Amino acid sequence: MSKIRSNKQINGTFGSLWVNGEKWMDIESFEAKVTINFEDVNMSEDLATHKKMTGWSGEGSMTVKKVYSRGANLMANAVKTGVLPDINLVGKLADPDAFGAERVDIREVTFNEFMLMKFEQKTNMTEELPFNFADYDPIDLISA
């Protein structure tokens, strides 16, 4: 196996996020992950505990620089009326010096919380928006 050059490690600075088709330029960090749910399965004459997949759940978090009221703009009215918006995320990570780019479409997004207001003296503010999702499709993946 040949040596991988260090400049091929992808740099998160080249990450982008679109929320309902709008590119958010104030993204500080973004993460979305899938957790696989398993149930234990025991087989006769076998001391091992085997696993059977029973489903999955998607969750993530984004941190935005406090430039706009991102969470409140999306969710404040929805929470009070009980009518949640359809939210779709598309994340992209495309370092021009890496081996390729990743893109993922994340659908059926529900935000778990949002900050109405927070401040701290002499501090550049950010807002964290944790979320769950129920569907996704990888659009581009980086392969060896």
Short mmCIF file of C-alpha atoms in Angstrom, two decimals:
data_model
loop_
_atom_site.label_atom_id
_atom_site.label_comp_id
_atom_site.label_asym_id
_atom_site.label_seq_id
_atom_site.Cartn_x
_atom_site.Cartn_y
_atom_site.Cartn_z
CA MET A 1 0.00 0.00 0.00
CA SER A 2 1.37 3.39 -0.95
CA LYS A 3 1.81 6.23 1.50
CA ILE A 4 -1.01 8.78 1.75
CA ARG A 5 0.18 12.38 1.61
CA SER A 6 -0.95 14.51 4.57
CA ASN A 7 -2.47 17.19 2.35
CA LYS A 8 -5.12 14.64 1.27
CA GLN A 9 -6.78 14.72 4.70
CA ILE A 10 -9.94 16.70 4.13
CA ASN A 11 -10.18 20.12 5.81
CA GLY A 12 -13.50 21.07 7.43
CA THR A 13 -13.06 24.70 6.40
CA PHE A 14 -14.41 23.65 3.01
CA GLY A 15 -17.72 22.45 4.47
CA SER A 16 -21.02 24.01 3.37
CA LEU A 17 -24.64 23.60 4.41
CA TRP A 18 -27.91 24.36 2.68
CA VAL A 19 -31.10 24.53 4.76
CA ASN A 20 -34.24 24.27 2.62
CA GLY A 21 -32.20 25.32 -0.40
CA GLU A 22 -30.64 28.39 1.28
CA LYS A 23 -26.87 28.30 1.75
CA TRP A 24 -26.03 29.23 5.33
CA MET A 25 -22.71 31.09 5.25
CA ASP A 26 -22.54 31.38 9.05
CA ILE A 27 -21.98 27.67 9.79
CA GLU A 28 -19.29 27.05 12.40
CA SER A 29 -19.65 23.25 12.59
CA PHE A 30 -21.98 20.53 11.38
CA GLU A 31 -22.42 16.85 12.16
CA ALA A 32 -25.04 14.25 11.22
CA LYS A 33 -24.79 10.61 12.20
CA VAL A 34 -26.80 7.41 11.94
CA THR A 35 -27.07 5.10 14.95
CA ILE A 36 -28.03 1.51 14.16
CA ASN A 37 -30.42 -0.12 16.62
CA PHE A 38 -29.82 -3.81 17.40
CA GLU A 39 -31.59 -6.42 19.44
CA ASP A 40 -29.71 -9.29 21.08
CA VAL A 41 -30.21 -12.72 19.53
CA ASN A 42 -29.15 -15.85 21.36
CA MET A 43 -28.60 -19.04 19.39
CA SER A 44 -28.72 -22.55 20.82
CA GLU A 45 -25.36 -24.14 21.66
CA ASP A 46 -23.62 -20.78 21.10
CA LEU A 47 -22.33 -18.69 24.03
CA ALA A 48 -21.97 -15.56 21.89
CA THR A 49 -24.59 -12.85 21.85
CA HIS A 50 -25.48 -12.12 18.24
CA LYS A 51 -27.18 -8.97 16.97
CA LYS A 52 -30.15 -8.35 14.69
CA MET A 53 -30.67 -4.88 13.26
CA THR A 54 -34.10 -3.55 14.21
CA GLY A 55 -33.87 -0.04 12.79
CA TRP A 56 -31.86 3.14 12.91
CA SER A 57 -32.06 6.73 14.09
CA GLY A 58 -30.48 9.88 12.73
CA GLU A 59 -29.28 12.78 14.80
CA GLY A 60 -26.97 15.70 14.43
CA SER A 61 -26.03 19.16 15.46
CA MET A 62 -24.98 22.38 13.84
CA THR A 63 -23.40 25.43 15.36
CA VAL A 64 -23.89 28.75 13.64
CA LYS A 65 -22.17 32.05 14.25
CA LYS A 66 -24.77 34.36 15.81
CA VAL A 67 -25.36 36.61 12.83
CA TYR A 68 -29.06 35.86 12.38
CA SER A 69 -31.70 34.34 14.68
CA ARG A 70 -31.47 31.01 12.84
CA GLY A 71 -33.31 28.80 15.32
CA ALA A 72 -36.03 31.30 16.14
CA ASN A 73 -36.60 32.11 12.46
CA LEU A 74 -37.17 28.41 11.72
CA MET A 75 -38.98 27.25 14.84
CA ALA A 76 -40.43 29.97 17.11
CA ASN A 77 -43.79 30.32 15.35
CA ALA A 78 -43.95 26.58 14.56
CA VAL A 79 -43.61 25.60 18.21
CA LYS A 80 -46.39 27.97 19.25
CA THR A 81 -48.80 26.85 16.50
CA GLY A 82 -47.92 23.15 16.53
CA VAL A 83 -47.29 23.15 12.76
CA LEU A 84 -43.67 22.15 12.20
CA PRO A 85 -41.97 23.10 8.93
CA ASP A 86 -40.57 20.57 6.47
CA ILE A 87 -36.80 20.92 6.79
CA ASN A 88 -34.23 19.51 4.40
CA LEU A 89 -30.44 19.79 4.81
CA VAL A 90 -27.71 19.27 2.23
CA GLY A 91 -24.18 19.13 3.57
CA LYS A 92 -21.09 19.31 1.40
CA LEU A 93 -17.40 18.88 2.25
CA ALA A 94 -15.15 19.62 -0.73
CA ASP A 95 -11.50 20.39 0.04
CA PRO A 96 -9.90 21.09 -3.37
CA ASP A 97 -6.65 19.36 -2.27
CA ALA A 98 -8.35 16.14 -1.10
CA PHE A 99 -9.24 12.99 -3.07
CA GLY A 100 -12.83 14.06 -3.63
CA ALA A 101 -15.93 15.55 -2.05
CA GLU A 102 -18.78 14.35 0.13
CA ARG A 103 -22.38 15.46 -0.16
CA VAL A 104 -25.40 14.17 1.73
CA ASP A 105 -29.11 14.98 1.53
CA ILE A 106 -30.81 14.82 4.94
CA ARG A 107 -34.61 14.86 5.05
CA GLU A 108 -37.44 14.86 7.58
CA VAL A 109 -35.37 17.04 9.91
CA THR A 110 -36.79 18.05 13.27
CA PHE A 111 -34.95 20.54 15.44
CA ASN A 112 -34.98 19.56 19.13
CA GLU A 113 -34.36 23.00 20.61
CA PHE A 114 -33.39 26.54 19.78
CA MET A 115 -32.10 29.47 21.78
CA LEU A 116 -34.43 32.44 22.20
CA MET A 117 -31.59 34.62 23.45
CA LYS A 118 -28.17 34.26 25.02
CA PHE A 119 -25.28 36.65 25.40
CA GLU A 120 -21.99 36.98 27.21
CA GLN A 121 -19.83 40.07 27.46
CA LYS A 122 -16.78 40.25 25.14
CA THR A 123 -17.77 36.99 23.44
CA ASN A 124 -18.58 36.27 19.82
CA MET A 125 -21.85 34.37 20.11
CA THR A 126 -22.83 31.10 18.47
CA GLU A 127 -26.07 29.11 18.45
CA GLU A 128 -26.22 25.32 18.61
CA LEU A 129 -29.13 23.62 16.85
CA PRO A 130 -29.44 19.89 17.64
CA PHE A 131 -31.70 17.89 15.34
CA ASN A 132 -33.02 14.47 14.40
CA PHE A 133 -33.79 13.12 10.94
CA ALA A 134 -35.66 10.19 9.46
CA ASP A 135 -34.26 9.91 5.91
CA TYR A 136 -30.99 10.53 4.11
CA ASP A 137 -29.18 9.83 0.84
CA PRO A 138 -25.45 10.09 0.26
CA ILE A 139 -25.01 12.01 -2.98
CA ASP A 140 -21.20 11.87 -3.20
CA LEU A 141 -18.75 9.80 -1.15
CA ILE A 142 -14.94 9.72 -1.20
CA SER A 143 -13.59 6.31 -2.21
CA ALA A 144 -10.15 4.80 -2.02
#
